Short mmCIF file of C-alpha atoms in Angstrom, two decimals:
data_model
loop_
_atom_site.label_atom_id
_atom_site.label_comp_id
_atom_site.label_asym_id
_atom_site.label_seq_id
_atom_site.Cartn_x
_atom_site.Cartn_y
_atom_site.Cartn_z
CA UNK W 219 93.94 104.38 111.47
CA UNK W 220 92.33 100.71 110.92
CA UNK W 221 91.78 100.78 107.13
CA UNK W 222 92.85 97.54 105.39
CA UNK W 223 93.74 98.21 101.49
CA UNK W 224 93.02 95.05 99.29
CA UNK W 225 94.71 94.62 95.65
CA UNK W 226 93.92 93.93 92.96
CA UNK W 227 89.75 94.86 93.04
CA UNK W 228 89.54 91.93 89.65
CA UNK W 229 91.73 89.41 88.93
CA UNK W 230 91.40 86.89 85.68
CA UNK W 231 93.71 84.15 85.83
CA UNK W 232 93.93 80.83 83.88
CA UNK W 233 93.20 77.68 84.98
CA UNK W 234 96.35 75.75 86.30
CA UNK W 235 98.51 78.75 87.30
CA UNK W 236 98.38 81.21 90.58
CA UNK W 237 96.83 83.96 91.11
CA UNK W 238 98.29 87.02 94.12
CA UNK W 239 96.04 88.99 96.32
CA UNK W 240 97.97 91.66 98.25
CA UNK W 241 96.56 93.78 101.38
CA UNK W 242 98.42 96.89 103.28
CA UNK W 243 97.29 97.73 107.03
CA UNK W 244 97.78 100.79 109.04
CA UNK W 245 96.89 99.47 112.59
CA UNK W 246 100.77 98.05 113.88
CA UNK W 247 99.04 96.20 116.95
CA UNK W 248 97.45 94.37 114.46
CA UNK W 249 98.52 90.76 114.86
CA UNK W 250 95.75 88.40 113.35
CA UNK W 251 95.00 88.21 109.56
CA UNK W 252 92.61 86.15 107.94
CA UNK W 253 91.62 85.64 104.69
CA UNK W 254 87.77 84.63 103.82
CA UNK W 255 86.08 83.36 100.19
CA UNK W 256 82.70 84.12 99.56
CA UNK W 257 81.00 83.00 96.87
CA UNK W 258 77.85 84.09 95.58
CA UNK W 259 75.06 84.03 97.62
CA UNK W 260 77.09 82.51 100.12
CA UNK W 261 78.22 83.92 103.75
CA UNK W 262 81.97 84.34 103.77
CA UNK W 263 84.36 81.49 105.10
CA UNK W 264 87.84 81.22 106.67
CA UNK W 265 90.15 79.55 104.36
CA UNK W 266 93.45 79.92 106.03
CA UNK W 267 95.02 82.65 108.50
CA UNK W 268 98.52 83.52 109.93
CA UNK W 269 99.60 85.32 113.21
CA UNK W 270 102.38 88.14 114.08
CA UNK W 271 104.79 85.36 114.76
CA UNK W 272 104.48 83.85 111.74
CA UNK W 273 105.62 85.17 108.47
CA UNK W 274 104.35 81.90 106.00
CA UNK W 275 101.87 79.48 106.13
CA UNK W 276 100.53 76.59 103.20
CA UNK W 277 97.53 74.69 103.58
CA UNK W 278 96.55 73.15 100.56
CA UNK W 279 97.11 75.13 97.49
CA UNK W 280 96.84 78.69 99.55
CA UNK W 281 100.00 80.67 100.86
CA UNK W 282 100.03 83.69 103.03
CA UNK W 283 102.84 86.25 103.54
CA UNK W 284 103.26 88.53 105.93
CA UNK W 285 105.87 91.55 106.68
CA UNK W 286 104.83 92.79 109.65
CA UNK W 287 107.89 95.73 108.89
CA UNK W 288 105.87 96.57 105.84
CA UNK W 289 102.39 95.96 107.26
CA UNK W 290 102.09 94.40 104.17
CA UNK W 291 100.21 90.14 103.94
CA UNK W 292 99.29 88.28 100.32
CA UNK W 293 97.28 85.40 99.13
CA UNK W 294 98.65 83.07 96.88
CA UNK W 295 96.40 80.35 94.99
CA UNK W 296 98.85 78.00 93.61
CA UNK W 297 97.67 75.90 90.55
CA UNK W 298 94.15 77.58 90.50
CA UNK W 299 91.08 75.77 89.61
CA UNK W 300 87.42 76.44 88.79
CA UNK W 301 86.24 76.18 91.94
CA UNK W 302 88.96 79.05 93.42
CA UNK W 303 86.50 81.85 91.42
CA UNK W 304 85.11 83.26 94.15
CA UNK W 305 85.57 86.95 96.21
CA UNK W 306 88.38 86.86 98.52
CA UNK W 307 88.64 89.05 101.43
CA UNK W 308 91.87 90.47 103.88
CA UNK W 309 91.10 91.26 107.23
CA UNK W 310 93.49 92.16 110.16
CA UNK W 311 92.83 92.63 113.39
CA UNK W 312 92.05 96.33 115.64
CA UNK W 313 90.21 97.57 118.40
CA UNK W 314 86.52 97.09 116.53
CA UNK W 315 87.75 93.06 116.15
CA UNK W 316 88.49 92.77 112.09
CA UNK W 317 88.71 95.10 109.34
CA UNK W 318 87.97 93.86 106.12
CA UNK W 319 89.59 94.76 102.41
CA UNK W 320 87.31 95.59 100.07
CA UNK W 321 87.27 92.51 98.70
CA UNK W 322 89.00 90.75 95.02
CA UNK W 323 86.79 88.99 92.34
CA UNK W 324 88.77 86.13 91.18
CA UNK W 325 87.62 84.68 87.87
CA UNK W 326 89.47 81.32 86.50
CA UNK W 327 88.97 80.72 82.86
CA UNK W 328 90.20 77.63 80.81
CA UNK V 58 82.02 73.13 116.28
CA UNK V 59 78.89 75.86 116.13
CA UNK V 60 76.55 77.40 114.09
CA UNK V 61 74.75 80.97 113.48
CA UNK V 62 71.81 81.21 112.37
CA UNK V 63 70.06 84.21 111.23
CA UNK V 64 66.12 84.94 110.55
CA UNK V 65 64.39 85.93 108.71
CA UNK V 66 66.36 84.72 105.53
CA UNK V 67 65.03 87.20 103.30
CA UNK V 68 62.84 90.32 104.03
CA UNK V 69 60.77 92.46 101.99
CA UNK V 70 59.90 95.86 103.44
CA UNK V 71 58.33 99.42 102.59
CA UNK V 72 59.77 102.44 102.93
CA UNK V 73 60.22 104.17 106.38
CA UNK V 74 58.95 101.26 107.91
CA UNK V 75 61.03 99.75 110.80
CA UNK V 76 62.85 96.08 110.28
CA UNK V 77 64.19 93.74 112.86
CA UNK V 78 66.71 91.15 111.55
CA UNK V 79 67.49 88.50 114.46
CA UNK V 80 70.70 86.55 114.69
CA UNK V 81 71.63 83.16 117.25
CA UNK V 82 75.07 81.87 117.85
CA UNK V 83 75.54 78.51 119.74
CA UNK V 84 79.78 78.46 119.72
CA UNK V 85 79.61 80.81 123.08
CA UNK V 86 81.35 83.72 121.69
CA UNK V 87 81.65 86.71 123.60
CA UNK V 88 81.42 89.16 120.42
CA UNK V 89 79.07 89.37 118.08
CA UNK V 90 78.68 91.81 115.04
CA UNK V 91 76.39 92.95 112.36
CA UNK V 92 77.71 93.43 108.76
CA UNK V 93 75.91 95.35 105.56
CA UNK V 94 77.56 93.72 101.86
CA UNK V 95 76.09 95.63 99.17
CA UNK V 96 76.25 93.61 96.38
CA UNK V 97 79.81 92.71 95.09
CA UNK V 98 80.98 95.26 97.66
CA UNK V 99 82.74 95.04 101.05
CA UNK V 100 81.59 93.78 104.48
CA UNK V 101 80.88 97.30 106.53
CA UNK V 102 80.70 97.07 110.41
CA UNK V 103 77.20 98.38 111.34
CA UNK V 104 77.43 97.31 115.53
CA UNK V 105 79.40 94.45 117.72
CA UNK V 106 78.69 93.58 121.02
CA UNK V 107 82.09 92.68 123.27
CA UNK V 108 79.66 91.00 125.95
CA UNK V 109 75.49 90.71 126.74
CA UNK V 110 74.01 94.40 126.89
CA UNK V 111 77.17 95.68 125.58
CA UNK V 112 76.53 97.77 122.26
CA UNK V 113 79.81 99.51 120.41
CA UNK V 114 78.78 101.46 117.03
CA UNK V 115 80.77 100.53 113.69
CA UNK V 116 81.36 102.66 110.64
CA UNK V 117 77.89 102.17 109.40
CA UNK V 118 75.42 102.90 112.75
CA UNK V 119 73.54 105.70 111.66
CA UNK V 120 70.39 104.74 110.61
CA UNK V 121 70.45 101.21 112.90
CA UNK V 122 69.93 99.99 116.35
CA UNK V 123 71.00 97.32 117.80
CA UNK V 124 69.91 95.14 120.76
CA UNK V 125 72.08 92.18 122.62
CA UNK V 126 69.96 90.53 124.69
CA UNK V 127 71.82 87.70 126.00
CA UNK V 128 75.25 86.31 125.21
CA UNK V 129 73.78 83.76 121.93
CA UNK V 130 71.60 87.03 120.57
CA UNK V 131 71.84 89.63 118.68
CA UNK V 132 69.63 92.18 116.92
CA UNK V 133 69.87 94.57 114.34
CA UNK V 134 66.91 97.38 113.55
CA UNK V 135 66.81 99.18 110.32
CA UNK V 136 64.65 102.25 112.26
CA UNK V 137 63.48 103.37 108.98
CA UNK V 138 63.78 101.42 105.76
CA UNK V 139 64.86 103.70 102.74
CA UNK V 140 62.97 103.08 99.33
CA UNK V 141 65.49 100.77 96.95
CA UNK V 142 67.42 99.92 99.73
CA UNK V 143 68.73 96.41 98.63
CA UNK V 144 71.39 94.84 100.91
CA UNK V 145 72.89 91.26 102.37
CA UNK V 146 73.29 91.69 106.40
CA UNK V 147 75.60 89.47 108.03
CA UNK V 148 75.83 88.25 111.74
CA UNK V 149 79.31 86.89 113.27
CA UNK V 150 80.58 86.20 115.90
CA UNK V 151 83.98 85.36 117.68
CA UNK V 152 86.29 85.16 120.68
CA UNK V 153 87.63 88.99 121.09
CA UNK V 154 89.12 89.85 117.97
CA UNK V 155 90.17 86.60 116.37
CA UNK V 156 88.01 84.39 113.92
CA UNK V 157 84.95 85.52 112.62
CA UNK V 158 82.23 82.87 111.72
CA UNK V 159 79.56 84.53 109.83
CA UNK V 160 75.88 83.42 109.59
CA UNK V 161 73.97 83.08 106.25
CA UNK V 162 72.48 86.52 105.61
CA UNK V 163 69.57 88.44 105.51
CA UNK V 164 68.45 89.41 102.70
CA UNK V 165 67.02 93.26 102.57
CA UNK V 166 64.81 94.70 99.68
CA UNK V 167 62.63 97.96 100.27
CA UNK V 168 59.68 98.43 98.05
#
């Protein structure tokens, strides 16, 4: 199987403190997993990414996990502002190229 | 850098009637894929393309055709546009199966 689960579907957070996305994958060749933010009427953009050989990565104010053992990557949004309200998609990598979560609706309130 | 461009930007069809939605990439990817994003939903794989006149169907094929003309095209037919149908398509494209860069949408409504 290729499906990608995504967790939470909605997440409210408030302004200044993080907020933790959490995808599962089936496919165990999968070894790329990126992590897109769309926001409305937008196209969906690469914000950060990590590789099999990896297990953490920063840029900014974004970490990503991953435990290849438990097929099992995150998104963290430390200090979360405003502008971080967005939907944020998983993906990993299979034989059809990426498969996508379903997607989370981050909201930041004040 | 690159960009993908996709035409027309928003289309307006009637039902049953057959759509063509175009899409351009200048990065020289090999693949190339069309999406369907209902709104606030998912992105669901409709076709990619590995290579020029290569065609491989996604989840979401029936109903669609798709055409890859040459390595920077790609083209997605709705064969017969359902009444209400209301839906953001989105082009991308990458090297094999790493980075996608998506294009800015079509926008589908069916009268």
């Amino acid at each position: 199987g290729e499906q990608v689960e995504q967790l939470p579907s909605i997440l409210r957070v408030q302004e200044g403190s993080s907020a933790s996305i959490n995808c599962t994958y089936e496919n165990s060749a999968s070894n790329y997993f990126p992590w897109y933010k769309q926001e409305p009427g937008e196209n969906p953009k690469l914000i950060i990414d990590i590789r099999s050989n990896m297990e953490r990565k920063q840029t900014q104010g974004l970490i990503v996990l991953l435990d290849k053992k438990a097929k099992r990557f995150s998104l963290h949004i430390t200090d979360t502002q405003p502008g971080d309200s967005a939907m944020y998609f998983c993906a990993a990598s299979g034989a059809q190229g990426l498969t996508f979560g379903l997607g989370t609706r981050v909201s930041v309130f004040p | 850098g690159g960009i993908i461009t996709q035409t027309p930007k928003f289309l307006i069809g009637q039902e049953g009637q057959k759509l063509t939605l175009k899409c351009q990439q200048n990065f020289n990817h090999d693949t190339m894929y069309w999406y369907r994003q209902d709104s606030g939903k998912g992105l669901r794989l409709i076709y990619y393309s590995i290579t020029e006149n290569d065609l491989q169907k996604g989840d979401l094929s029936e109903g669609y055709d798709a055409s890859r003309e040459k390595k920077s095209s790609f083209s997605l037919t709705v064969t017969s546009a359902q009444k209400n149908e209301m839906a953001v398509f989105l082009c991308a494209s990458s090297i094999r199966e790493d980075t996608q860069y998506f294009g800015p949408g079509t926008r589908l409504l069916v009268l």
